CSV table of C-alpha atoms and ligand atoms in Angstrom, one decimal:
chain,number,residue,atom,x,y,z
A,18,UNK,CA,5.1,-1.0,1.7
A,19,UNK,CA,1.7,0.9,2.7
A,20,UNK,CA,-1.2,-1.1,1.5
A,21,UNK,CA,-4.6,0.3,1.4
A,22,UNK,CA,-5.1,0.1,5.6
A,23,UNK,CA,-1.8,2.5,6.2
A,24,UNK,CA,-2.3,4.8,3.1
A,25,UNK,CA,-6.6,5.1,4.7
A,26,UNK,CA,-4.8,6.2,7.5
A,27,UNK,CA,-2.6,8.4,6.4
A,28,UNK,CA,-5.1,10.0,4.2
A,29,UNK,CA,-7.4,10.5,7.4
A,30,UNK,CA,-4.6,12.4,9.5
A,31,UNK,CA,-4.0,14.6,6.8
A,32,UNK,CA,-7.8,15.2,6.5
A,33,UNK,CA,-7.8,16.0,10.1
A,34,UNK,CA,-4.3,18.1,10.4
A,35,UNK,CA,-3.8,19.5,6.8
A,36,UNK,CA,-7.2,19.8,5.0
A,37,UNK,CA,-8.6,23.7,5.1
A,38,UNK,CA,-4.9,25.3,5.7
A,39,UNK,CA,-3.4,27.0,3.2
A,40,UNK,CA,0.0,26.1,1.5
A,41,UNK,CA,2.7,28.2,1.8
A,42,UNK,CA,5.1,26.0,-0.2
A,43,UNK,CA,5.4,22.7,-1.8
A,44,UNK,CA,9.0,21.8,-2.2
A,45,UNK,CA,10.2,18.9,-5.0
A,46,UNK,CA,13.5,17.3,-3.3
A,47,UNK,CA,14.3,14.6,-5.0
A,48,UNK,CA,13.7,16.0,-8.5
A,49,UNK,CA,13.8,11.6,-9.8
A,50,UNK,CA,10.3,11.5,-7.6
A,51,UNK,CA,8.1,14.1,-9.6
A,52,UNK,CA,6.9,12.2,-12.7
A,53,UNK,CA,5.2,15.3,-14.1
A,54,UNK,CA,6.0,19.1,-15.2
A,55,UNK,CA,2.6,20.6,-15.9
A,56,UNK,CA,1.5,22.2,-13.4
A,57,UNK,CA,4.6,23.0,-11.6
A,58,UNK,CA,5.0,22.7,-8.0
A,59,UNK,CA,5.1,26.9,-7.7
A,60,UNK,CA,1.4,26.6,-8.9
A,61,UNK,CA,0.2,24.9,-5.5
A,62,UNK,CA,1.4,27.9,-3.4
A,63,UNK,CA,-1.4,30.1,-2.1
A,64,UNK,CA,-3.9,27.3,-2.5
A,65,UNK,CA,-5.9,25.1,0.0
A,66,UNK,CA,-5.7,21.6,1.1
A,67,UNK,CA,-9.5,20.4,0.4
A,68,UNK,CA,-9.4,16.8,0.8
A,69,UNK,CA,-6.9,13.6,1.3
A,70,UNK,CA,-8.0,10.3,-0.2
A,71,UNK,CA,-6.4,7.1,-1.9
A,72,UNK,CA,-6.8,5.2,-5.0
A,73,UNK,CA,-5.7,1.8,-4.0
A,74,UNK,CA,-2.0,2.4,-2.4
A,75,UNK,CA,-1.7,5.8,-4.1
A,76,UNK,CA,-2.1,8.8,-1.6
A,77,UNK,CA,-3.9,11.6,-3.0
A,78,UNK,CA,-4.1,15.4,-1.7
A,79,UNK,CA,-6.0,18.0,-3.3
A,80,UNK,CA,-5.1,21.6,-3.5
A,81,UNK,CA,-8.2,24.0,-4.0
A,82,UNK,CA,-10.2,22.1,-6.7
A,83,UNK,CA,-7.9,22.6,-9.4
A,84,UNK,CA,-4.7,20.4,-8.4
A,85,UNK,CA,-3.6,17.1,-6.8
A,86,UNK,CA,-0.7,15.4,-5.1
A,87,UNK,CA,-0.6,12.0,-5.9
A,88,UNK,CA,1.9,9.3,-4.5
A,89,UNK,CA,3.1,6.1,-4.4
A,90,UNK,CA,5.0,5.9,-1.6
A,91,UNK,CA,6.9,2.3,-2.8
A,92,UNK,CA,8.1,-0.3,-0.8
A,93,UNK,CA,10.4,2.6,1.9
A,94,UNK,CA,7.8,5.5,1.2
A,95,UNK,CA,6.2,7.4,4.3
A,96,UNK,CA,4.9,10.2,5.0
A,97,UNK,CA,5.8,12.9,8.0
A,98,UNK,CA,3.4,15.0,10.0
A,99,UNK,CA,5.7,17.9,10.8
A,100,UNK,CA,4.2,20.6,14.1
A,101,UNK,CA,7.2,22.9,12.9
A,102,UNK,CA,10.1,22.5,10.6
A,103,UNK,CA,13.5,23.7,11.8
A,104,UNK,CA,14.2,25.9,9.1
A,105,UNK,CA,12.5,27.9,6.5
A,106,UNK,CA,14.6,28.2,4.0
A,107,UNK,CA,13.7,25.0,1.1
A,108,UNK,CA,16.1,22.0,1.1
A,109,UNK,CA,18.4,21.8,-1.4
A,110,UNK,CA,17.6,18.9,-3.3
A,111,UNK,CA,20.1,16.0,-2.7
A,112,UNK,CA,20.6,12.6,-1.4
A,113,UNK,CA,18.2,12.5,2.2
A,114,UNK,CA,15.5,10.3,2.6
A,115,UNK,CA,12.9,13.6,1.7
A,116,UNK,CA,11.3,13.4,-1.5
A,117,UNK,CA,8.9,16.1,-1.2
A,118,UNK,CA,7.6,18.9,1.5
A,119,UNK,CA,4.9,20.5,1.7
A,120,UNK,CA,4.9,23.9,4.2
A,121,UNK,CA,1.3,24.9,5.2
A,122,UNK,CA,0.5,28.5,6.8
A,123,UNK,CA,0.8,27.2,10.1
A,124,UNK,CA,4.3,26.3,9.9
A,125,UNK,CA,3.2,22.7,10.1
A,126,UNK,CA,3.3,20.8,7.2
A,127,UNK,CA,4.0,17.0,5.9
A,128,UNK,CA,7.7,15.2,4.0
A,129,UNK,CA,7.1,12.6,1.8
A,130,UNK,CA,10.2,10.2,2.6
A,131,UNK,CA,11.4,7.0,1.5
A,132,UNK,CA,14.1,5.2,2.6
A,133,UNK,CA,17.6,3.3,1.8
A,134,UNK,CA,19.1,4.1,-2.0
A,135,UNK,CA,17.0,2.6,-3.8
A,136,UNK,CA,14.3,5.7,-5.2
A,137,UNK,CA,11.0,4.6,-6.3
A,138,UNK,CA,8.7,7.0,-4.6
A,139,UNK,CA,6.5,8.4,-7.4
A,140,UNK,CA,4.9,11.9,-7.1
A,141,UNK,CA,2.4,13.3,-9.5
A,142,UNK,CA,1.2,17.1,-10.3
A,143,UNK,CA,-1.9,16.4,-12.2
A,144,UNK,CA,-5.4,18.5,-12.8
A,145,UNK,CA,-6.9,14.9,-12.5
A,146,UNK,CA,-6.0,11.6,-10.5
A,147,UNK,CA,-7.0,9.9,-13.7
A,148,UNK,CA,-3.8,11.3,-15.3
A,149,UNK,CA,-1.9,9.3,-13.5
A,150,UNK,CA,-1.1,6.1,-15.5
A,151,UNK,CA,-1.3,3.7,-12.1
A,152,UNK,CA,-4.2,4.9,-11.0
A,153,UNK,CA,-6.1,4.9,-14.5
A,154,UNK,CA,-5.1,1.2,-14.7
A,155,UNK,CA,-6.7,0.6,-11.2
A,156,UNK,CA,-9.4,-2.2,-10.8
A,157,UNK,CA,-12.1,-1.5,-8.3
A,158,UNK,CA,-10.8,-0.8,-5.0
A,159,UNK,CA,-11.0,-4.0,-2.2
A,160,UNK,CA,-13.2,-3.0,0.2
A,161,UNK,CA,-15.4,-1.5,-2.9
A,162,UNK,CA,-16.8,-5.0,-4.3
A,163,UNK,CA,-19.4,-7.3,-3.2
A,164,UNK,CA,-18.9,-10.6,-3.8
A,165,UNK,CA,-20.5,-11.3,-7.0
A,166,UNK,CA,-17.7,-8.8,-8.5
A,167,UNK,CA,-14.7,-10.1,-6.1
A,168,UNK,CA,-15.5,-13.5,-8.2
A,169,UNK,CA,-15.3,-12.4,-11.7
A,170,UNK,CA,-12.6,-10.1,-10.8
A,171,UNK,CA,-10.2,-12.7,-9.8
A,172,UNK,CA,-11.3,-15.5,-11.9
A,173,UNK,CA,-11.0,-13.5,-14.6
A,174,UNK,CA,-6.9,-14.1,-14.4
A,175,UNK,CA,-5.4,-17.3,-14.5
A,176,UNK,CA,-3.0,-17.8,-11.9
A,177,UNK,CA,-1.8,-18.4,-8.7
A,178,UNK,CA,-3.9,-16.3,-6.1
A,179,UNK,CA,-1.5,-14.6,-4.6
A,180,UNK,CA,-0.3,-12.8,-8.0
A,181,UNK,CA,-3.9,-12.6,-8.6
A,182,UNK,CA,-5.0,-10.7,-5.1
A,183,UNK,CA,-1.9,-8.1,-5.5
A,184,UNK,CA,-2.3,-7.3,-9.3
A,185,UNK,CA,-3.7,-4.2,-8.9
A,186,UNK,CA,-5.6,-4.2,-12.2
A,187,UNK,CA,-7.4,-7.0,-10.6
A,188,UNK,CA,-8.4,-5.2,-7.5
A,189,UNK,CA,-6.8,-2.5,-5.7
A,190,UNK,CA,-5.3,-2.0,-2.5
A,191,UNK,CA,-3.7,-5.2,-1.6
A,192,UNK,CA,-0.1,-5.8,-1.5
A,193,UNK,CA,2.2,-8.7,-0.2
A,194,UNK,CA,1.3,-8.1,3.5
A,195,UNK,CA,-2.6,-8.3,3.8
A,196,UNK,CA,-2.5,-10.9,0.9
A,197,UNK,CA,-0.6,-13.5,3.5
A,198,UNK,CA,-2.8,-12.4,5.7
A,199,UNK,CA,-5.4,-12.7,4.1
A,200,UNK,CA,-4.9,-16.5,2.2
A,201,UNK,CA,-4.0,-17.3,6.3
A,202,UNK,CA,-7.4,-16.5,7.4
A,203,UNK,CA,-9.0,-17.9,4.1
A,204,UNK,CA,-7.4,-21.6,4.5
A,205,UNK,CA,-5.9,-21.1,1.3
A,206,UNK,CA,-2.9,-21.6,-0.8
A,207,UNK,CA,-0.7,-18.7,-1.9
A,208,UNK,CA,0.1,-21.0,-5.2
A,209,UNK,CA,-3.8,-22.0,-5.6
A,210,UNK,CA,-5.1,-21.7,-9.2
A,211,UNK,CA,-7.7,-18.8,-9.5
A,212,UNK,CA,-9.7,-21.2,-12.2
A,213,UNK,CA,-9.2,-24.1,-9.7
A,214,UNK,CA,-10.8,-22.2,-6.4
A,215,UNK,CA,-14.5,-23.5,-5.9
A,216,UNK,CA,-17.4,-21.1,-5.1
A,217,UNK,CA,-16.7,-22.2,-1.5
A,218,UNK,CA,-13.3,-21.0,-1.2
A,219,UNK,CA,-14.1,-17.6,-3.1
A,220,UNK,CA,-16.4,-17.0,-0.7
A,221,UNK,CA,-14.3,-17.4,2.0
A,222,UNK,CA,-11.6,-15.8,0.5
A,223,UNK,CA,-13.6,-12.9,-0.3
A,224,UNK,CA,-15.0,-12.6,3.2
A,225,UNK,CA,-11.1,-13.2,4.8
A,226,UNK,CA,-10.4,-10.5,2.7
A,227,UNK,CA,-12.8,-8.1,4.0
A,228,UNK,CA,-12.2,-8.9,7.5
A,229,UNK,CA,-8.7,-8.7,7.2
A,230,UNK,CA,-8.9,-5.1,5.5
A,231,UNK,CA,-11.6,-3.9,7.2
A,232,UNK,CA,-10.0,-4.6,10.9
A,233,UNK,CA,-6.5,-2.8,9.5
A,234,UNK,CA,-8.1,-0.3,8.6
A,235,UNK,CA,-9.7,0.3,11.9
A,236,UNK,CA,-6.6,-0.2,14.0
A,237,UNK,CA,-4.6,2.3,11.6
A,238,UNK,CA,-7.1,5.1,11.1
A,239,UNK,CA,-6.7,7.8,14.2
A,240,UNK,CA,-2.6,6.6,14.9
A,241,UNK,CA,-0.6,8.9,14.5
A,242,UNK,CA,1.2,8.5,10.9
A,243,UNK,CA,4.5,7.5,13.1
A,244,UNK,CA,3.1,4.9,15.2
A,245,UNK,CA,1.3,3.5,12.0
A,246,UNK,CA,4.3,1.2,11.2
A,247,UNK,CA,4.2,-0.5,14.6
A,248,UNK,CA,0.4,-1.1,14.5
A,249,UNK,CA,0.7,-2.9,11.0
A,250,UNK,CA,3.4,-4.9,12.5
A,251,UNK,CA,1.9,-6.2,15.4
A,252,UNK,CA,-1.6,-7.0,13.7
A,253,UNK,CA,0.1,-9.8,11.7
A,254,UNK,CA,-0.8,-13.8,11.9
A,255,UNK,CA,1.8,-15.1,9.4
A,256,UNK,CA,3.4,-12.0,7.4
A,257,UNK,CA,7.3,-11.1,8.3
A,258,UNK,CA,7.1,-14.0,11.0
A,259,UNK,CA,9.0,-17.0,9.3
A,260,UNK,CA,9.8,-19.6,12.2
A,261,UNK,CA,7.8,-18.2,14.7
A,262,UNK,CA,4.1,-20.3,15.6
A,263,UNK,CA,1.4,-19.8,14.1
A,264,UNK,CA,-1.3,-17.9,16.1
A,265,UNK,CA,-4.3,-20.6,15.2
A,266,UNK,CA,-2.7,-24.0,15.1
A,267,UNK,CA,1.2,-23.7,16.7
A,268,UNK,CA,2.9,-24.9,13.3
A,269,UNK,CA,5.6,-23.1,12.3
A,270,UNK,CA,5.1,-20.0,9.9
A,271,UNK,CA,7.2,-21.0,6.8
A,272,UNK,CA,8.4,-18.6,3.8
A,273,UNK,CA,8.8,-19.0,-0.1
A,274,UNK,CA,10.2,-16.6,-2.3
A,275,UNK,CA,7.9,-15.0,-4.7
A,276,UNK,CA,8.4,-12.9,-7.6
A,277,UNK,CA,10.5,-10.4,-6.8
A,278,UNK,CA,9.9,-10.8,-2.5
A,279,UNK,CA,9.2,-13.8,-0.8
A,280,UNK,CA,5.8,-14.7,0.9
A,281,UNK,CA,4.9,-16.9,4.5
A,282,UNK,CA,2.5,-19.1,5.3
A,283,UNK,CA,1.2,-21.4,7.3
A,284,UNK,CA,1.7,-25.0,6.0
A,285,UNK,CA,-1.1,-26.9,8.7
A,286,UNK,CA,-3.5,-24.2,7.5
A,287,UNK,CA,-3.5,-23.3,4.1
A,288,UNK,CA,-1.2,-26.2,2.5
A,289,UNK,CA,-2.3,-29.4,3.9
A,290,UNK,CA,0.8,-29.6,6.7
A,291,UNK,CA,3.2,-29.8,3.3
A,292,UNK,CA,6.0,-27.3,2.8
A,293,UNK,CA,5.8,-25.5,-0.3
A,294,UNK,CA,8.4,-25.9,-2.8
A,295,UNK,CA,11.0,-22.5,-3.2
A,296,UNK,CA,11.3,-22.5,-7.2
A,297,UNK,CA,14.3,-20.1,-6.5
A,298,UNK,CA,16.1,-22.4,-4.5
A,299,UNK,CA,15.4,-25.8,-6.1
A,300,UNK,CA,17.1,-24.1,-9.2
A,301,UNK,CA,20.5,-23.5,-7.8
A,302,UNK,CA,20.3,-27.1,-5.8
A,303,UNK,CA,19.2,-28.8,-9.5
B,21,ZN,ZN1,-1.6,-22.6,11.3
């Protein structure tokens, strides 16, 4: 899923490629992925791109200074820099991984995809970001607080941090990548209590978190929205690497299910060298 370093990113290419060219078209594919009908998508013709931003993970284009594209591109949502499309006639709506296109009046242009059969990519038409329910709901963005705010922010939910760190209401931006990351370079367990954490550990959690943000979104900002993927990949100490060393101390990165996903970690670093019980699985054994 983007996270606030990939959605930066795309946000900056589309600043660079998109923003002053005018819109010939903005096509609505997969009719499930626009979540509003006022104003259509015909009223965006003729206008021009004047900015690309993000609230937390939601992508947000503006169209003179009257409309906005808003996204969440969900766990298989990307979006497509397109030179040219090969024809220019719209798609019929149907089945493919395009959710959304938008032709500009150079014959470039951008898709909003998602992947697999599973739709959750959610596009918004709205006068104001604001309208959008997610983004309303938003706390203050990540890389936005000091850390007098990071501290009341997140010990202002009990639980365990990592629900804490990804509830956007909390903070926004970070999702189930950066927040392993970011608990790795902290020293911290994902299953700590938020009222438990001293003012120690906050502080180093808030400064892992800035660090680990803060250097995404510098390798991601100037790749090319394709090659964005790849760099997020490759940037990681313990996310999507179960079994394989960890970078710091050469123990082996270990994984738990969580909520709906699962999360890794690093037991010599953040757990004391012990394996973290999987709920999930000590169910069916029991
Ligand atoms: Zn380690």
């Amino acid at each position: 899923m983007p996270e606030l370093p990939e959605v930066e990113a795309l946000a900056a290419y589309l600043r660079e490629r998109a923003v002053g060219r005018t819109v010939d078209r903005l096509e609505i594919v997969a009719i499930s992925a626009l979540k509003t009908y006022d104003p259509p998508p015909t009223a965006v013709a003729g206008l021009t791109v004047t900015g690309a931003g993000r609230h937390g993970k939601f992508l947000d284009v503006e169209f003179g200074s009257e409309i906005h594209l808003v996204a969440h591109l969900a766990r298989a949502g990307w979006l497509h820099y397109r030179d040219a499309f090969p024809a220019t006639t719209p798609l019929k709506p149907g089945k493919g991984p395009i959710a959304v296109r938008v032709r500009l009046d150079d014959g470039s242009g951008f898709d909003l995809t998602e992947a697999g059969t599973k739709k959750s990519l959610a596009a918004y038409l709205v006068r104001d970001p604001a309208e959008v329910p997610g983004v309303s709901r938003l706390g203050p963005d990540a890389l936005a607080v000091d850390l007098e705010t990071f501290t009341a922010r997140v010990t202002s939910r009990r639980g365990q941090i990592k629900g804490v760190l990804t509830d956007q209401e909390i903070l926004a931006g970070i999702g189930n990548a950066y927040s392993d990351e970011i608990l790795h370079v902290a020293k911290l367990s994902p299953f700590a209590l938020t009222n438990k954490l001293t003012p120690e550990q906050l502080g180093r959690l808030f400064e892992a978190m800035r660090a680990v943000e803060t250097d995404a979104v510098t390798r991601s900002v100037g790749q090319r929205a394709a090659e964005l993927k790849g760099e997020k990949r490759s940037g990681f100490r313990v996310h999507a690497r179960t079994g394989l060393p960890c970078p710091v101390c050469g123990d082996t990165v270990r994984e738990v299910s969580f909520a709906d996903t699962s999360l890794q970690y690093c037991p010599t670093c953040q757990t004391g060298g012990k394996p973290l019980a999987d709920r999930r699985l000590s169910r069916i054994v029991r």
